[in-house]
Amino acid sequence: MSNWKLIRLNFGQTPAHFGEVGIGLEESRERVRSDTLFSALISSYARLFGKEKVEELLGNFQQSPCFRLSSTFIYRYQKSKYIYYLPKPLAFPKKYPIGKDLEFTKTYKKLSYLPLEVWERWYQGEGFTESDRTALIEETKKSKSVKDSFLYQAGTFDYNQAFKIDKNPKVAIDRNTRSTNFYHTGFVQFESQPEQHSGLYFILHFPTTNPNLEKEIQATLIFLGEEGLGGERSSGAGRFNLEWLDLTEEWKKVVQHQQSNHCLISLFWDDSISPELLNNSACYDIQERGGWIASSPSGYQKRRKMVRMFTEGSVFSACPQGKLANVTPDNYNSKAHHKVYRSGVSLSLPIYSSN
């Protein structure tokens, strides 16, 4: 019997720096993707439970993943309820007026993330409605009447209000010459008021019930929260309080829905992609993933190999599985350190696709 968990990360007033290849130190994303989250979790797991345990865990992933996790996404608490945002699938919703959307297409395309109740209705339930069309047109025109619509009340147009990204000035001092270098670092700050706050969440799926592993992963995430997630941790960035939760009835309905198409809520990589996945109905985007190795517990650093992965929101006509990608650099002594992996193990949700 499988087990699903919803994990909330509450950063409070603590800023975080979530960098990616190509955006530079001065920028920060508002969330962390599944491969970065997995690497942070495994690094913390190694520090808590030791080399043998982490090698055993990674060995299990080579055969059959003992858990799958999504990327992190924004949640927002306001008006005594939680709003969970999911990536908008690259496929059109059920009943979407393809070719007849000129009045609102720009507004629709700007919606990269959807509240859970909108996501569920568009891609698993009733589908796109005439009232949704009207609301998108009103939002395009910045009409006040949009506030009465279902999309507005659900928080569809409020995603960017859950966080802000600032650039903080910093100074680097050369150890030899004592010369200074002035630069900026981007930090994301979430809402932190008790009556209105926001943070990140992700979905964790255990294919089989394993209480011991669940306790270890929970302990690891608590430890990770104390250490910090993302960059600039030496400055205190990225620390969070963990909430380990069972799925609500709304979430259970979403994950248990029966459809042949699947939408990624994580990154996905495999060394061999079946033609069944990449047929004419597939809608996908690809991103190059890279970065540096920060080996635990040795602290050894080196740039790892680049790997291309399918991104969140990609839609396939079958359920993608994914694997760990070996990104160990060339001329890297894996015996002295360890092999380096990037998680392409995927997690997806069933959806209806009109493509």
mmCIF file of C-alpha atoms in Angstrom, residues 31-229:
data_model
loop_
_atom_site.group_PDB
_atom_site.id
_atom_site.type_symbol
_atom_site.label_atom_id
_atom_site.label_comp_id
_atom_site.label_asym_id
_atom_site.label_seq_id
_atom_site.Cartn_x
_atom_site.Cartn_y
_atom_site.Cartn_z
ATOM 1 C CA ARG A 31 11.280 27.814 -5.349
ATOM 2 C CA VAL A 32 13.516 24.736 -5.556
ATOM 3 C CA ARG A 33 13.234 22.005 -8.186
ATOM 4 C CA SER A 34 13.081 18.300 -7.364
ATOM 5 C CA ASP A 35 16.694 17.453 -8.282
ATOM 6 C CA THR A 36 18.059 20.171 -5.979
ATOM 7 C CA LEU A 37 15.689 19.161 -3.179
ATOM 8 C CA PHE A 38 16.689 15.495 -3.558
ATOM 9 C CA SER A 39 20.403 16.363 -3.443
ATOM 10 C CA ALA A 40 19.927 18.472 -0.308
ATOM 11 C CA LEU A 41 17.953 15.666 1.311
ATOM 12 C CA ILE A 42 20.547 12.993 0.459
ATOM 13 C CA SER A 43 23.413 15.197 1.679
ATOM 14 C CA SER A 44 21.634 15.728 5.012
ATOM 15 C CA TYR A 45 20.734 12.021 5.196
ATOM 16 C CA ALA A 46 24.432 11.131 4.822
ATOM 17 C CA ARG A 47 25.377 13.482 7.646
ATOM 18 C CA LEU A 48 22.711 12.030 9.931
ATOM 19 C CA PHE A 49 22.939 8.311 9.193
ATOM 20 C CA GLY A 50 26.402 7.783 7.693
ATOM 21 C CA LYS A 51 27.973 6.505 4.486
ATOM 22 C CA GLU A 52 26.673 2.926 4.581
ATOM 23 C CA LYS A 53 23.058 3.965 5.038
ATOM 24 C CA VAL A 54 23.123 6.527 2.237
ATOM 25 C CA GLU A 55 24.800 4.057 -0.140
ATOM 26 C CA GLU A 56 22.094 1.521 0.695
ATOM 27 C CA LEU A 57 19.402 4.126 0.032
ATOM 28 C CA LEU A 58 20.879 5.152 -3.331
ATOM 29 C CA GLY A 59 21.341 1.481 -4.237
ATOM 30 C CA ASN A 60 17.601 0.970 -3.787
ATOM 31 C CA PHE A 61 16.953 3.809 -6.235
ATOM 32 C CA GLN A 62 18.920 1.963 -8.931
ATOM 33 C CA GLN A 63 16.430 -0.917 -8.698
ATOM 34 C CA SER A 64 13.139 0.702 -7.735
ATOM 35 C CA PRO A 65 12.813 4.137 -6.082
ATOM 36 C CA CYS A 66 11.784 3.804 -2.426
ATOM 37 C CA PHE A 67 10.221 7.269 -2.571
ATOM 38 C CA ARG A 68 9.419 9.958 -5.111
ATOM 39 C CA LEU A 69 9.222 13.670 -4.468
ATOM 40 C CA SER A 70 7.898 16.616 -6.404
ATOM 41 C CA SER A 71 9.568 19.953 -6.907
ATOM 42 C CA THR A 72 8.672 22.595 -4.344
ATOM 43 C CA PHE A 73 5.847 24.988 -5.123
ATOM 44 C CA ILE A 74 4.297 28.004 -3.442
ATOM 45 C CA TYR A 75 1.590 27.680 -0.840
ATOM 46 C CA ARG A 76 -0.273 30.631 0.630
ATOM 47 C CA TYR A 77 -2.414 30.892 3.757
ATOM 48 C CA GLN A 78 -5.046 33.609 3.749
ATOM 49 C CA LYS A 79 -8.690 33.987 4.780
ATOM 50 C CA SER A 80 -8.315 30.879 7.000
ATOM 51 C CA LYS A 81 -7.483 28.525 4.125
ATOM 52 C CA TYR A 82 -4.422 27.189 2.322
ATOM 53 C CA ILE A 83 -3.912 27.762 -1.399
ATOM 54 C CA TYR A 84 -1.536 25.302 -3.067
ATOM 55 C CA TYR A 85 -0.142 26.280 -6.468
ATOM 56 C CA LEU A 86 0.684 23.656 -9.093
ATOM 57 C CA PRO A 87 2.467 24.144 -12.434
ATOM 58 C CA LYS A 88 0.044 24.767 -15.286
ATOM 59 C CA PRO A 89 0.320 21.817 -17.696
ATOM 60 C CA LEU A 90 1.701 22.613 -21.137
ATOM 61 C CA ALA A 91 -1.397 20.969 -22.623
ATOM 62 C CA PHE A 92 -4.644 22.936 -22.852
ATOM 63 C CA PRO A 93 -7.375 22.265 -20.271
ATOM 64 C CA LYS A 94 -10.430 20.202 -21.040
ATOM 65 C CA LYS A 95 -12.947 22.216 -23.157
ATOM 66 C CA TYR A 96 -10.444 25.029 -23.761
ATOM 67 C CA PRO A 97 -11.509 27.112 -26.811
ATOM 68 C CA ILE A 98 -8.403 26.486 -28.918
ATOM 69 C CA GLY A 99 -8.164 29.090 -31.680
ATOM 70 C CA LYS A 100 -10.929 31.194 -30.111
ATOM 71 C CA ASP A 101 -8.959 32.716 -27.245
ATOM 72 C CA LEU A 102 -7.661 35.937 -28.800
ATOM 73 C CA GLU A 103 -9.364 38.142 -26.175
ATOM 74 C CA PHE A 104 -7.539 36.547 -23.233
ATOM 75 C CA THR A 105 -4.619 34.517 -24.601
ATOM 76 C CA LYS A 106 -1.937 36.819 -23.121
ATOM 77 C CA THR A 107 -3.436 36.541 -19.638
ATOM 78 C CA TYR A 108 -3.782 32.758 -19.967
ATOM 79 C CA LYS A 109 -0.149 32.387 -21.057
ATOM 80 C CA LYS A 110 1.058 34.422 -18.069
ATOM 81 C CA LEU A 111 -0.455 31.858 -15.696
ATOM 82 C CA SER A 112 2.513 29.592 -15.000
ATOM 83 C CA TYR A 113 0.949 28.233 -11.792
ATOM 84 C CA LEU A 114 -2.649 27.470 -10.855
ATOM 85 C CA PRO A 115 -4.367 27.059 -7.465
ATOM 86 C CA LEU A 116 -5.124 23.411 -6.731
ATOM 87 C CA GLU A 117 -8.909 23.807 -7.058
ATOM 88 C CA VAL A 118 -8.553 25.512 -10.454
ATOM 89 C CA TRP A 119 -5.963 22.953 -11.611
ATOM 90 C CA GLU A 120 -8.260 20.085 -10.570
ATOM 91 C CA ARG A 121 -11.341 21.527 -12.308
ATOM 92 C CA TRP A 122 -9.531 22.345 -15.536
ATOM 93 C CA TYR A 123 -7.569 19.105 -15.906
ATOM 94 C CA GLN A 124 -9.509 16.463 -13.967
ATOM 95 C CA GLY A 125 -13.020 17.796 -13.573
ATOM 96 C CA GLU A 126 -15.503 19.920 -15.483
ATOM 97 C CA GLY A 127 -12.853 21.680 -17.529
ATOM 98 C CA PHE A 128 -12.619 25.235 -18.833
ATOM 99 C CA THR A 129 -15.939 27.086 -18.569
ATOM 100 C CA GLU A 130 -17.522 30.159 -20.101
ATOM 101 C CA SER A 131 -17.211 31.915 -16.728
ATOM 102 C CA ASP A 132 -13.453 31.228 -16.808
ATOM 103 C CA ARG A 133 -13.305 32.836 -20.234
ATOM 104 C CA THR A 134 -15.145 35.899 -18.906
ATOM 105 C CA ALA A 135 -12.834 36.157 -15.881
ATOM 106 C CA LEU A 136 -9.704 36.000 -18.050
ATOM 107 C CA ILE A 137 -11.086 38.709 -20.340
ATOM 108 C CA GLU A 138 -11.910 40.897 -17.323
ATOM 109 C CA GLU A 139 -8.419 40.345 -15.896
ATOM 110 C CA THR A 140 -6.935 41.273 -19.282
ATOM 111 C CA LYS A 141 -8.916 44.532 -19.191
ATOM 112 C CA LYS A 142 -8.096 45.036 -15.454
ATOM 113 C CA SER A 143 -11.805 45.265 -14.749
ATOM 114 C CA LYS A 144 -12.890 45.359 -11.081
ATOM 115 C CA SER A 145 -15.683 42.900 -11.817
ATOM 116 C CA VAL A 146 -13.093 40.091 -12.058
ATOM 117 C CA LYS A 147 -13.030 40.038 -8.229
ATOM 118 C CA ASP A 148 -16.409 38.275 -8.220
ATOM 119 C CA SER A 149 -15.164 35.397 -10.384
ATOM 120 C CA PHE A 150 -14.219 31.883 -9.273
ATOM 121 C CA LEU A 151 -10.701 32.270 -10.698
ATOM 122 C CA TYR A 152 -10.050 35.444 -8.712
ATOM 123 C CA GLN A 153 -11.525 34.089 -5.472
ATOM 124 C CA ALA A 154 -9.370 30.950 -5.812
ATOM 125 C CA GLY A 155 -6.185 33.063 -6.010
ATOM 126 C CA THR A 156 -5.401 32.452 -9.681
ATOM 127 C CA PHE A 157 -4.003 35.952 -10.222
ATOM 128 C CA ASP A 158 -2.280 36.325 -6.820
ATOM 129 C CA TYR A 159 0.726 34.024 -7.253
ATOM 130 C CA ASN A 160 3.361 36.784 -7.239
ATOM 131 C CA GLN A 161 1.916 38.332 -4.073
ATOM 132 C CA ALA A 162 3.087 35.343 -1.997
ATOM 133 C CA PHE A 163 6.741 36.422 -2.139
ATOM 134 C CA LYS A 164 9.124 39.176 -3.143
ATOM 135 C CA ILE A 165 12.705 39.012 -4.385
ATOM 136 C CA ASP A 166 15.215 41.602 -3.206
ATOM 137 C CA LYS A 167 18.878 42.180 -3.991
ATOM 138 C CA ASN A 168 21.063 42.617 -0.922
ATOM 139 C CA PRO A 169 24.454 44.381 -1.184
ATOM 140 C CA LYS A 170 27.542 42.416 -0.110
ATOM 141 C CA VAL A 171 31.309 42.950 -0.042
ATOM 142 C CA ALA A 172 33.960 40.299 -0.740
ATOM 143 C CA ILE A 173 37.451 40.954 0.673
ATOM 144 C CA ASP A 174 40.506 39.361 -0.946
ATOM 145 C CA ARG A 175 42.523 37.463 1.682
ATOM 146 C CA ASN A 176 45.882 38.404 0.172
ATOM 147 C CA THR A 177 45.513 41.940 -1.155
ATOM 148 C CA ARG A 178 42.615 43.011 1.094
ATOM 149 C CA SER A 179 40.984 44.564 -1.959
ATOM 150 C CA THR A 180 37.194 44.700 -1.932
ATOM 151 C CA ASN A 181 34.589 43.638 -4.460
ATOM 152 C CA PHE A 182 31.050 44.995 -4.172
ATOM 153 C CA TYR A 183 28.206 42.793 -5.431
ATOM 154 C CA HIS A 184 24.532 41.945 -4.891
ATOM 155 C CA THR A 185 22.847 38.653 -4.000
ATOM 156 C CA GLY A 186 19.195 37.905 -4.682
ATOM 157 C CA PHE A 187 17.006 36.642 -1.845
ATOM 158 C CA VAL A 188 13.382 35.524 -1.834
ATOM 159 C CA GLN A 189 11.242 36.599 1.118
ATOM 160 C CA PHE A 190 7.894 34.952 1.848
ATOM 161 C CA GLU A 191 4.888 36.434 3.630
ATOM 162 C CA SER A 192 5.213 35.873 7.376
ATOM 163 C CA GLN A 193 2.128 37.259 9.130
ATOM 164 C CA PRO A 194 0.132 34.682 11.177
ATOM 165 C CA GLU A 195 -3.106 35.565 9.382
ATOM 166 C CA GLN A 196 -1.431 35.660 5.953
ATOM 167 C CA HIS A 197 1.754 33.744 5.299
ATOM 168 C CA SER A 198 3.340 31.729 2.529
ATOM 169 C CA GLY A 199 6.149 29.273 1.917
ATOM 170 C CA LEU A 200 7.010 26.186 -0.087
ATOM 171 C CA TYR A 201 5.504 22.718 -0.150
ATOM 172 C CA PHE A 202 6.169 19.461 -1.958
ATOM 173 C CA ILE A 203 4.529 16.059 -2.333
ATOM 174 C CA LEU A 204 6.281 12.911 -1.138
ATOM 175 C CA HIS A 205 5.182 9.466 -2.334
ATOM 176 C CA PHE A 206 6.251 6.174 -0.773
ATOM 177 C CA PRO A 207 5.267 3.311 -3.166
ATOM 178 C CA THR A 208 5.072 0.880 -0.235
ATOM 179 C CA THR A 209 4.454 1.482 3.449
ATOM 180 C CA ASN A 210 7.819 1.778 5.213
ATOM 181 C CA PRO A 211 7.499 3.403 8.669
ATOM 182 C CA ASN A 212 11.254 3.286 9.379
ATOM 183 C CA LEU A 213 12.170 5.027 6.119
ATOM 184 C CA GLU A 214 9.430 7.610 6.632
ATOM 185 C CA LYS A 215 10.802 8.428 10.093
ATOM 186 C CA GLU A 216 14.329 8.750 8.676
ATOM 187 C CA ILE A 217 13.184 11.072 5.872
ATOM 188 C CA GLN A 218 11.181 13.167 8.331
ATOM 189 C CA ALA A 219 14.194 13.446 10.665
ATOM 190 C CA THR A 220 16.392 14.367 7.691
ATOM 191 C CA LEU A 221 14.041 17.150 6.601
ATOM 192 C CA ILE A 222 13.913 18.545 10.141
ATOM 193 C CA PHE A 223 17.723 18.570 10.140
ATOM 194 C CA LEU A 224 17.749 20.212 6.692
ATOM 195 C CA GLY A 225 15.435 22.912 8.022
ATOM 196 C CA GLU A 226 17.941 23.698 10.777
ATOM 197 C CA GLU A 227 20.844 23.788 8.294
ATOM 198 C CA GLY A 228 19.036 25.671 5.538
ATOM 199 C CA LEU A 229 17.946 24.985 1.962
#
